[in-house]
JSON list of C-alpha atoms and ligand atoms in Angstrom, two decimals:
[
{"chain": "I", "resi": 19, "resn": "MET", "atom": "CA", "xyz": [89.69, 79.48, 126.62]},
{"chain": "I", "resi": 20, "resn": "TYR", "atom": "CA", "xyz": [86.82, 79.68, 124.15]},
{"chain": "I", "resi": 21, "resn": "MET", "atom": "CA", "xyz": [83.94, 81.68, 125.60]},
{"chain": "I", "resi": 22, "resn": "HIS", "atom": "CA", "xyz": [80.51, 81.75, 123.90]},
{"chain": "I", "resi": 23, "resn": "GLU", "atom": "CA", "xyz": [79.51, 85.29, 122.86]},
{"chain": "I", "resi": 24, "resn": "ASP", "atom": "CA", "xyz": [76.34, 85.07, 125.04]},
{"chain": "I", "resi": 25, "resn": "VAL", "atom": "CA", "xyz": [78.33, 84.37, 128.30]},
{"chain": "I", "resi": 26, "resn": "LYS", "atom": "CA", "xyz": [78.74, 86.99, 130.91]},
{"chain": "I", "resi": 27, "resn": "GLU", "atom": "CA", "xyz": [80.64, 85.03, 133.58]},
{"chain": "I", "resi": 28, "resn": "ILE", "atom": "CA", "xyz": [82.04, 81.63, 133.82]},
{"chain": "I", "resi": 29, "resn": "LEU", "atom": "CA", "xyz": [81.48, 80.12, 137.31]},
{"chain": "I", "resi": 30, "resn": "LEU", "atom": "CA", "xyz": [83.01, 76.72, 136.91]},
{"chain": "I", "resi": 31, "resn": "THR", "atom": "CA", "xyz": [85.62, 76.03, 134.21]},
{"chain": "I", "resi": 32, "resn": "GLU", "atom": "CA", "xyz": [85.99, 72.76, 132.37]},
{"chain": "I", "resi": 33, "resn": "ALA", "atom": "CA", "xyz": [89.20, 72.12, 134.44]},
{"chain": "I", "resi": 34, "resn": "ASN", "atom": "CA", "xyz": [87.36, 72.88, 137.76]},
{"chain": "I", "resi": 35, "resn": "ILE", "atom": "CA", "xyz": [84.60, 70.46, 136.90]},
{"chain": "I", "resi": 36, "resn": "ARG", "atom": "CA", "xyz": [86.89, 67.72, 135.58]},
{"chain": "I", "resi": 37, "resn": "LYS", "atom": "CA", "xyz": [88.98, 67.76, 138.73]},
{"chain": "I", "resi": 38, "resn": "ARG", "atom": "CA", "xyz": [85.99, 67.69, 141.12]},
{"chain": "I", "resi": 39, "resn": "VAL", "atom": "CA", "xyz": [84.11, 65.04, 139.18]},
{"chain": "I", "resi": 40, "resn": "LYS", "atom": "CA", "xyz": [87.21, 62.85, 139.39]},
{"chain": "I", "resi": 41, "resn": "GLU", "atom": "CA", "xyz": [87.40, 63.34, 143.17]},
{"chain": "I", "resi": 42, "resn": "LEU", "atom": "CA", "xyz": [83.65, 62.47, 143.62]},
{"chain": "I", "resi": 43, "resn": "GLY", "atom": "CA", "xyz": [84.13, 59.43, 141.55]},
{"chain": "I", "resi": 44, "resn": "GLU", "atom": "CA", "xyz": [86.96, 58.28, 143.81]},
{"chain": "I", "resi": 45, "resn": "ILE", "atom": "CA", "xyz": [85.03, 59.04, 146.97]},
{"chain": "I", "resi": 46, "resn": "ILE", "atom": "CA", "xyz": [81.89, 57.21, 145.72]},
{"chain": "I", "resi": 47, "resn": "SER", "atom": "CA", "xyz": [84.04, 54.20, 144.58]},
{"chain": "I", "resi": 48, "resn": "ARG", "atom": "CA", "xyz": [85.54, 53.94, 148.03]},
{"chain": "I", "resi": 49, "resn": "ASP", "atom": "CA", "xyz": [82.21, 54.37, 149.85]},
{"chain": "I", "resi": 50, "resn": "TYR", "atom": "CA", "xyz": [80.40, 51.82, 147.74]},
{"chain": "I", "resi": 51, "resn": "GLN", "atom": "CA", "xyz": [83.09, 49.17, 147.64]},
{"chain": "I", "resi": 52, "resn": "ASN", "atom": "CA", "xyz": [81.45, 45.60, 147.38]},
{"chain": "I", "resi": 53, "resn": "LYS", "atom": "CA", "xyz": [77.93, 47.11, 147.18]},
{"chain": "I", "resi": 54, "resn": "ASN", "atom": "CA", "xyz": [75.37, 46.96, 144.37]},
{"chain": "I", "resi": 55, "resn": "LEU", "atom": "CA", "xyz": [75.50, 50.61, 143.27]},
{"chain": "I", "resi": 56, "resn": "LEU", "atom": "CA", "xyz": [72.70, 52.01, 141.18]},
{"chain": "I", "resi": 57, "resn": "LEU", "atom": "CA", "xyz": [73.05, 55.72, 139.91]},
{"chain": "I", "resi": 58, "resn": "VAL", "atom": "CA", "xyz": [69.65, 57.34, 139.38]},
{"chain": "I", "resi": 59, "resn": "SER", "atom": "CA", "xyz": [69.59, 60.43, 137.34]},
{"chain": "I", "resi": 60, "resn": "ILE", "atom": "CA", "xyz": [66.85, 62.92, 136.20]},
{"chain": "I", "resi": 61, "resn": "LEU", "atom": "CA", "xyz": [66.53, 64.01, 132.71]},
{"chain": "I", "resi": 62, "resn": "LYS", "atom": "CA", "xyz": [67.68, 66.18, 131.12]},
{"chain": "I", "resi": 63, "resn": "GLY", "atom": "CA", "xyz": [69.97, 68.46, 133.01]},
{"chain": "I", "resi": 64, "resn": "SER", "atom": "CA", "xyz": [71.98, 65.76, 134.77]},
{"chain": "I", "resi": 65, "resn": "ILE", "atom": "CA", "xyz": [73.04, 63.66, 131.77]},
{"chain": "I", "resi": 66, "resn": "ILE", "atom": "CA", "xyz": [76.37, 65.33, 131.25]},
{"chain": "I", "resi": 67, "resn": "PHE", "atom": "CA", "xyz": [77.29, 65.08, 134.94]},
{"chain": "I", "resi": 68, "resn": "LEU", "atom": "CA", "xyz": [76.12, 61.55, 135.01]},
{"chain": "I", "resi": 69, "resn": "SER", "atom": "CA", "xyz": [78.18, 60.40, 132.07]},
{"chain": "I", "resi": 70, "resn": "ASP", "atom": "CA", "xyz": [81.35, 62.01, 133.40]},
{"chain": "I", "resi": 71, "resn": "LEU", "atom": "CA", "xyz": [80.71, 60.75, 136.97]},
{"chain": "I", "resi": 72, "resn": "LEU", "atom": "CA", "xyz": [79.99, 57.22, 135.72]},
{"chain": "I", "resi": 73, "resn": "ARG", "atom": "CA", "xyz": [83.48, 57.11, 134.06]},
{"chain": "I", "resi": 74, "resn": "ALA", "atom": "CA", "xyz": [85.10, 58.44, 137.25]},
{"chain": "I", "resi": 75, "resn": "ILE", "atom": "CA", "xyz": [83.71, 55.51, 139.17]},
{"chain": "I", "resi": 76, "resn": "THR", "atom": "CA", "xyz": [85.96, 52.59, 139.31]},
{"chain": "I", "resi": 77, "resn": "ILE", "atom": "CA", "xyz": [83.72, 49.85, 140.92]},
{"chain": "I", "resi": 78, "resn": "PRO", "atom": "CA", "xyz": [80.87, 47.97, 139.15]},
{"chain": "I", "resi": 79, "resn": "VAL", "atom": "CA", "xyz": [77.92, 50.40, 138.69]},
{"chain": "I", "resi": 80, "resn": "LYS", "atom": "CA", "xyz": [74.66, 50.42, 137.03]},
{"chain": "I", "resi": 81, "resn": "PHE", "atom": "CA", "xyz": [72.57, 53.50, 136.12]},
{"chain": "I", "resi": 82, "resn": "ASP", "atom": "CA", "xyz": [68.97, 54.43, 135.32]},
{"chain": "I", "resi": 83, "resn": "LEU", "atom": "CA", "xyz": [67.11, 57.48, 134.19]},
{"chain": "I", "resi": 84, "resn": "MET", "atom": "CA", "xyz": [63.79, 58.95, 135.06]},
{"chain": "I", "resi": 85, "resn": "THR", "atom": "CA", "xyz": [61.91, 62.09, 133.87]},
{"chain": "I", "resi": 86, "resn": "VAL", "atom": "CA", "xyz": [59.93, 64.49, 135.98]},
{"chain": "I", "resi": 87, "resn": "SER", "atom": "CA", "xyz": [58.20, 67.63, 135.05]},
{"chain": "I", "resi": 88, "resn": "SER", "atom": "CA", "xyz": [57.44, 70.70, 137.00]},
{"chain": "I", "resi": 89, "resn": "TYR", "atom": "CA", "xyz": [55.82, 74.03, 136.13]},
{"chain": "I", "resi": 90, "resn": "LYS", "atom": "CA", "xyz": [58.47, 76.67, 136.24]},
{"chain": "I", "resi": 91, "resn": "GLY", "atom": "CA", "xyz": [58.62, 80.31, 135.50]},
{"chain": "I", "resi": 92, "resn": "GLU", "atom": "CA", "xyz": [60.92, 81.88, 133.02]},
{"chain": "I", "resi": 93, "resn": "ARG", "atom": "CA", "xyz": [64.10, 81.62, 135.00]},
{"chain": "I", "resi": 94, "resn": "THR", "atom": "CA", "xyz": [62.71, 80.51, 138.32]},
{"chain": "I", "resi": 95, "resn": "SER", "atom": "CA", "xyz": [62.67, 77.01, 139.74]},
{"chain": "I", "resi": 96, "resn": "GLY", "atom": "CA", "xyz": [60.06, 75.41, 141.87]},
{"chain": "I", "resi": 97, "resn": "GLY", "atom": "CA", "xyz": [56.43, 74.25, 141.30]},
{"chain": "I", "resi": 98, "resn": "LYS", "atom": "CA", "xyz": [54.63, 70.99, 141.62]},
{"chain": "I", "resi": 99, "resn": "VAL", "atom": "CA", "xyz": [56.55, 68.03, 140.34]},
{"chain": "I", "resi": 100, "resn": "HIS", "atom": "CA", "xyz": [55.12, 64.90, 138.63]},
{"chain": "I", "resi": 101, "resn": "LEU", "atom": "CA", "xyz": [56.47, 61.67, 137.15]},
{"chain": "I", "resi": 102, "resn": "VAL", "atom": "CA", "xyz": [56.73, 61.52, 133.34]},
{"chain": "I", "resi": 103, "resn": "MET", "atom": "CA", "xyz": [59.06, 58.48, 133.01]},
{"chain": "I", "resi": 104, "resn": "ASP", "atom": "CA", "xyz": [59.76, 55.98, 135.65]},
{"chain": "I", "resi": 105, "resn": "LEU", "atom": "CA", "xyz": [62.88, 53.93, 136.26]},
{"chain": "I", "resi": 106, "resn": "LYS", "atom": "CA", "xyz": [63.28, 50.61, 134.48]},
{"chain": "I", "resi": 107, "resn": "GLN", "atom": "CA", "xyz": [65.99, 48.96, 136.64]},
{"chain": "I", "resi": 108, "resn": "GLU", "atom": "CA", "xyz": [65.01, 46.99, 139.77]},
{"chain": "I", "resi": 109, "resn": "VAL", "atom": "CA", "xyz": [65.55, 49.30, 142.84]},
{"chain": "I", "resi": 110, "resn": "THR", "atom": "CA", "xyz": [64.74, 46.97, 145.65]},
{"chain": "I", "resi": 111, "resn": "ASN", "atom": "CA", "xyz": [67.94, 45.96, 147.53]},
{"chain": "I", "resi": 112, "resn": "GLN", "atom": "CA", "xyz": [70.08, 48.21, 145.45]},
{"chain": "I", "resi": 113, "resn": "HIS", "atom": "CA", "xyz": [72.25, 50.92, 146.81]},
{"chain": "I", "resi": 114, "resn": "VAL", "atom": "CA", "xyz": [70.89, 54.00, 145.13]},
{"chain": "I", "resi": 115, "resn": "LEU", "atom": "CA", "xyz": [72.65, 57.12, 144.59]},
{"chain": "I", "resi": 116, "resn": "ILE", "atom": "CA", "xyz": [70.64, 59.89, 142.98]},
{"chain": "I", "resi": 117, "resn": "VAL", "atom": "CA", "xyz": [72.87, 62.07, 140.79]},
{"chain": "I", "resi": 118, "resn": "GLU", "atom": "CA", "xyz": [71.51, 65.57, 140.15]},
{"chain": "I", "resi": 119, "resn": "ASP", "atom": "CA", "xyz": [73.06, 68.52, 138.35]},
{"chain": "I", "resi": 120, "resn": "ILE", "atom": "CA", "xyz": [71.75, 71.26, 140.60]},
{"chain": "I", "resi": 121, "resn": "TYR", "atom": "CA", "xyz": [69.93, 71.73, 143.94]},
{"chain": "I", "resi": 122, "resn": "ASP", "atom": "CA", "xyz": [67.97, 74.92, 143.82]},
{"chain": "I", "resi": 123, "resn": "THR", "atom": "CA", "xyz": [64.59, 74.93, 145.60]},
{"chain": "I", "resi": 124, "resn": "GLY", "atom": "CA", "xyz": [65.00, 71.20, 146.25]},
{"chain": "I", "resi": 125, "resn": "ASN", "atom": "CA", "xyz": [61.48, 70.47, 144.78]},
{"chain": "I", "resi": 126, "resn": "THR", "atom": "CA", "xyz": [62.71, 68.05, 142.18]},
{"chain": "I", "resi": 127, "resn": "LEU", "atom": "CA", "xyz": [64.92, 66.12, 144.70]},
{"chain": "I", "resi": 128, "resn": "LYS", "atom": "CA", "xyz": [62.17, 65.89, 147.29]},
{"chain": "I", "resi": 129, "resn": "PHE", "atom": "CA", "xyz": [59.87, 64.24, 144.77]},
{"chain": "I", "resi": 130, "resn": "VAL", "atom": "CA", "xyz": [62.53, 61.81, 143.45]},
{"chain": "I", "resi": 131, "resn": "ILE", "atom": "CA", "xyz": [63.65, 60.85, 146.96]},
{"chain": "I", "resi": 132, "resn": "ASP", "atom": "CA", "xyz": [60.05, 59.86, 147.90]},
{"chain": "I", "resi": 133, "resn": "HIS", "atom": "CA", "xyz": [59.58, 58.04, 144.67]},
{"chain": "I", "resi": 134, "resn": "VAL", "atom": "CA", "xyz": [62.72, 56.07, 144.97]},
{"chain": "I", "resi": 135, "resn": "LEU", "atom": "CA", "xyz": [62.19, 55.27, 148.69]},
{"chain": "I", "resi": 136, "resn": "SER", "atom": "CA", "xyz": [58.75, 53.89, 147.80]},
{"chain": "I", "resi": 137, "resn": "LYS", "atom": "CA", "xyz": [60.69, 51.12, 145.73]},
{"chain": "I", "resi": 138, "resn": "ASN", "atom": "CA", "xyz": [62.52, 49.99, 148.94]},
{"chain": "I", "resi": 139, "resn": "PRO", "atom": "CA", "xyz": [66.23, 50.63, 148.02]},
{"chain": "I", "resi": 140, "resn": "ALA", "atom": "CA", "xyz": [68.86, 49.05, 150.32]},
{"chain": "I", "resi": 141, "resn": "SER", "atom": "CA", "xyz": [70.09, 52.58, 150.88]},
{"chain": "I", "resi": 142, "resn": "LEU", "atom": "CA", "xyz": [69.61, 56.10, 149.33]},
{"chain": "I", "resi": 143, "resn": "LYS", "atom": "CA", "xyz": [72.12, 58.81, 149.12]},
{"chain": "I", "resi": 144, "resn": "ILE", "atom": "CA", "xyz": [72.29, 62.13, 147.07]},
{"chain": "I", "resi": 145, "resn": "CYS", "atom": "CA", "xyz": [75.00, 63.52, 144.95]},
{"chain": "I", "resi": 146, "resn": "VAL", "atom": "CA", "xyz": [74.62, 66.94, 143.34]},
{"chain": "I", "resi": 147, "resn": "LEU", "atom": "CA", "xyz": [77.20, 68.75, 141.22]},
{"chain": "I", "resi": 148, "resn": "MET", "atom": "CA", "xyz": [76.02, 72.16, 142.44]},
{"chain": "I", "resi": 149, "resn": "LYS", "atom": "CA", "xyz": [74.14, 73.55, 145.34]},
{"chain": "I", "resi": 150, "resn": "LYS", "atom": "CA", "xyz": [73.01, 77.20, 145.24]},
{"chain": "I", "resi": 151, "resn": "GLU", "atom": "CA", "xyz": [73.92, 79.19, 148.16]},
{"chain": "I", "resi": 152, "resn": "LYS", "atom": "CA", "xyz": [70.76, 80.75, 149.64]},
{"chain": "I", "resi": 153, "resn": "LYS", "atom": "CA", "xyz": [70.55, 83.89, 151.78]},
{"chain": "I", "resi": 154, "resn": "GLU", "atom": "CA", "xyz": [67.55, 82.56, 153.76]},
{"chain": "I", "resi": 155, "resn": "PRO", "atom": "CA", "xyz": [67.90, 79.20, 155.64]},
{"chain": "I", "resi": 156, "resn": "GLU", "atom": "CA", "xyz": [65.60, 76.61, 153.93]},
{"chain": "I", "resi": 157, "resn": "GLU", "atom": "CA", "xyz": [62.55, 75.26, 155.80]},
{"chain": "I", "resi": 158, "resn": "ASN", "atom": "CA", "xyz": [63.10, 71.62, 155.21]},
{"chain": "I", "resi": 159, "resn": "PRO", "atom": "CA", "xyz": [66.54, 71.19, 153.63]},
{"chain": "I", "resi": 160, "resn": "ILE", "atom": "CA", "xyz": [67.48, 67.96, 152.12]},
{"chain": "I", "resi": 161, "resn": "HIS", "atom": "CA", "xyz": [70.69, 66.26, 153.36]},
{"chain": "I", "resi": 162, "resn": "LEU", "atom": "CA", "xyz": [73.17, 66.10, 150.38]},
{"chain": "I", "resi": 163, "resn": "ASP", "atom": "CA", "xyz": [75.66, 63.39, 150.78]},
{"chain": "I", "resi": 164, "resn": "TYR", "atom": "CA", "xyz": [78.03, 64.53, 148.06]},
{"chain": "I", "resi": 165, "resn": "ILE", "atom": "CA", "xyz": [78.28, 68.16, 146.83]},
{"chain": "I", "resi": 166, "resn": "GLY", "atom": "CA", "xyz": [80.62, 69.16, 143.99]},
{"chain": "I", "resi": 167, "resn": "PHE", "atom": "CA", "xyz": [80.37, 72.90, 144.31]},
{"chain": "I", "resi": 168, "resn": "VAL", "atom": "CA", "xyz": [78.37, 75.52, 146.29]},
{"chain": "I", "resi": 169, "resn": "ILE", "atom": "CA", "xyz": [77.64, 78.30, 143.75]},
{"chain": "I", "resi": 170, "resn": "PRO", "atom": "CA", "xyz": [76.05, 81.74, 144.02]},
{"chain": "I", "resi": 171, "resn": "ASP", "atom": "CA", "xyz": [72.30, 81.95, 143.77]},
{"chain": "I", "resi": 172, "resn": "LYS", "atom": "CA", "xyz": [72.38, 82.84, 140.02]},
{"chain": "I", "resi": 173, "resn": "PHE", "atom": "CA", "xyz": [70.53, 81.43, 137.01]},
{"chain": "I", "resi": 174, "resn": "VAL", "atom": "CA", "xyz": [73.30, 79.23, 135.43]},
{"chain": "I", "resi": 175, "resn": "VAL", "atom": "CA", "xyz": [73.61, 77.20, 132.20]},
{"chain": "I", "resi": 176, "resn": "GLY", "atom": "CA", "xyz": [76.06, 74.95, 130.58]},
{"chain": "I", "resi": 177, "resn": "TYR", "atom": "CA", "xyz": [77.29, 71.33, 131.39]},
{"chain": "I", "resi": 178, "resn": "GLY", "atom": "CA", "xyz": [73.76, 70.07, 130.86]},
{"chain": "I", "resi": 179, "resn": "LEU", "atom": "CA", "xyz": [71.78, 72.96, 132.19]},
{"chain": "I", "resi": 180, "resn": "ASP", "atom": "CA", "xyz": [69.72, 75.06, 129.75]},
{"chain": "I", "resi": 181, "resn": "TYR", "atom": "CA", "xyz": [68.03, 78.35, 129.27]},
{"chain": "I", "resi": 182, "resn": "GLN", "atom": "CA", "xyz": [65.04, 77.51, 126.91]},
{"chain": "I", "resi": 183, "resn": "GLU", "atom": "CA", "xyz": [66.66, 74.31, 125.92]},
{"chain": "I", "resi": 184, "resn": "LYS", "atom": "CA", "xyz": [69.86, 76.11, 124.61]},
{"chain": "I", "resi": 185, "resn": "TYR", "atom": "CA", "xyz": [73.37, 76.12, 126.14]},
{"chain": "I", "resi": 186, "resn": "ARG", "atom": "CA", "xyz": [73.30, 72.60, 127.57]},
{"chain": "I", "resi": 187, "resn": "ASN", "atom": "CA", "xyz": [76.37, 71.81, 125.31]},
{"chain": "I", "resi": 188, "resn": "LEU", "atom": "CA", "xyz": [78.70, 74.44, 126.82]},
{"chain": "I", "resi": 189, "resn": "PRO", "atom": "CA", "xyz": [81.49, 72.57, 128.69]},
{"chain": "I", "resi": 190, "resn": "TYR", "atom": "CA", "xyz": [81.53, 75.05, 131.55]},
{"chain": "I", "resi": 191, "resn": "VAL", "atom": "CA", "xyz": [78.96, 76.43, 133.96]},
{"chain": "I", "resi": 192, "resn": "CYS", "atom": "CA", "xyz": [78.31, 80.06, 133.46]},
{"chain": "I", "resi": 193, "resn": "VAL", "atom": "CA", "xyz": [75.82, 83.04, 133.69]},
{"chain": "I", "resi": 194, "resn": "LEU", "atom": "CA", "xyz": [74.49, 84.52, 130.42]},
{"chain": "I", "resi": 195, "resn": "LYS", "atom": "CA", "xyz": [74.55, 88.27, 129.51]},
{"chain": "I", "resi": 196, "resn": "ASP", "atom": "CA", "xyz": [71.47, 90.03, 130.79]},
{"chain": "I", "resi": 197, "resn": "GLU", "atom": "CA", "xyz": [70.26, 90.86, 127.15]},
{"chain": "I", "resi": 198, "resn": "ILE", "atom": "CA", "xyz": [69.99, 87.21, 126.33]},
{"chain": "I", "resi": 199, "resn": "TYR", "atom": "CA", "xyz": [67.24, 86.79, 128.84]},
{"chain": "I", "resi": 200, "resn": "GLN", "atom": "CA", "xyz": [65.60, 89.99, 127.46]},
{"chain": "I", "resi": 201, "resn": "ARG", "atom": "CA", "xyz": [65.73, 89.08, 123.78]},
{"chain": "I", "resi": 202, "resn": "LYS", "atom": "CA", "xyz": [62.32, 88.79, 122.14]},
{"chain": "I", "resi": 203, "resn": "GLU", "atom": "CA", "xyz": [62.98, 85.54, 120.44]},
{"chain": "I", "resi": 204, "resn": "ASN", "atom": "CA", "xyz": [63.97, 84.09, 123.86]},
{"chain": "I", "resi": 205, "resn": "LEU", "atom": "CA", "xyz": [60.76, 84.95, 125.49]},
{"chain": "I", "resi": 206, "resn": "LYS", "atom": "CA", "xyz": [58.18, 82.09, 125.94]},
{"chain": "I", "resi": 207, "resn": "ILE", "atom": "CA", "xyz": [54.92, 82.88, 124.10]},
{"chain": "W", "resi": 324, "resn": "PRP", "atom": "C1", "xyz": [66.44, 71.70, 136.60]},
{"chain": "W", "resi": 324, "resn": "PRP", "atom": "C2", "xyz": [67.70, 70.90, 137.20]},
{"chain": "W", "resi": 324, "resn": "PRP", "atom": "C3", "xyz": [67.27, 70.16, 138.32]},
{"chain": "W", "resi": 324, "resn": "PRP", "atom": "C4", "xyz": [66.09, 71.09, 138.85]},
{"chain": "W", "resi": 324, "resn": "PRP", "atom": "C5", "xyz": [66.54, 71.85, 140.07]},
{"chain": "W", "resi": 324, "resn": "PRP", "atom": "O1", "xyz": [65.72, 70.88, 135.86]},
{"chain": "W", "resi": 324, "resn": "PRP", "atom": "O2", "xyz": [68.17, 70.12, 136.07]},
{"chain": "W", "resi": 324, "resn": "PRP", "atom": "O3", "xyz": [66.62, 68.94, 138.10]},
{"chain": "W", "resi": 324, "resn": "PRP", "atom": "O4", "xyz": [65.86, 72.11, 137.86]},
{"chain": "W", "resi": 324, "resn": "PRP", "atom": "O5", "xyz": [65.68, 72.71, 140.61]},
{"chain": "W", "resi": 324, "resn": "PRP", "atom": "P1", "xyz": [64.82, 72.57, 141.96]},
{"chain": "W", "resi": 324, "resn": "PRP", "atom": "O6", "xyz": [65.84, 72.26, 143.09]},
{"chain": "W", "resi": 324, "resn": "PRP", "atom": "O7", "xyz": [64.30, 73.98, 142.21]},
{"chain": "W", "resi": 324, "resn": "PRP", "atom": "O8", "xyz": [63.77, 71.53, 141.81]},
{"chain": "W", "resi": 324, "resn": "PRP", "atom": "P2", "xyz": [64.49, 71.35, 134.90]},
{"chain": "W", "resi": 324, "resn": "PRP", "atom": "O9", "xyz": [63.18, 71.16, 135.53]},
{"chain": "W", "resi": 324, "resn": "PRP", "atom": "O10", "xyz": [64.85, 72.80, 134.43]},
{"chain": "W", "resi": 324, "resn": "PRP", "atom": "O11", "xyz": [64.53, 70.30, 133.66]},
{"chain": "W", "resi": 324, "resn": "PRP", "atom": "P3", "xyz": [65.68, 69.87, 132.76]},
{"chain": "W", "resi": 324, "resn": "PRP", "atom": "O12", "xyz": [66.69, 69.04, 133.66]},
{"chain": "W", "resi": 324, "resn": "PRP", "atom": "O13", "xyz": [65.12, 68.96, 131.76]},
{"chain": "W", "resi": 324, "resn": "PRP", "atom": "O14", "xyz": [66.39, 71.07, 132.14]}
]
């Protein structure tokens, strides 16, 4: 398998992801049979997962996108989230499934859940491709209805996820070599 020279370790291969996304698509199609299903994703990290999951779903489905923004450190997650671009589809009386690439601190999802709930959906569930395994229990954990993979608490890129906007196009999920994070041209000014 081709491995980018900046990659230290592949956590999820293309084949792992393909198989699991297909399974999730089948489960979701079964659970939402005869319901108005609206997938809601958050730009940008989720778009690759969303586009694969959409094609693994075999029942009628709509999707919409929103953008949120949060202050984050170099490789850390968290910070106050605010809305940048709202949904355009009608949410009221739709069965909404939020499709997220990764659950880390849960900050992004908490904000998006409250935002979607304020629009009175018929129901709201959450699907994440990856959930990071934390050593400490979370204070207010969000219930995740569909989880693709539980992964170690490492900074991962690929399959939509970036480091300084790069590596989103890698078809697998991986950890980069330590020196990539230390390179001068990669440091934020
Ligand atoms: C990443 C990721 C999730 C979020 C998860 O997005 O795509 O949306 O962080 O972290 P949290 O659980 O700690 O909130 P990011 O803000 O980096 O933006 P991007 O999707 O545009 O890369």
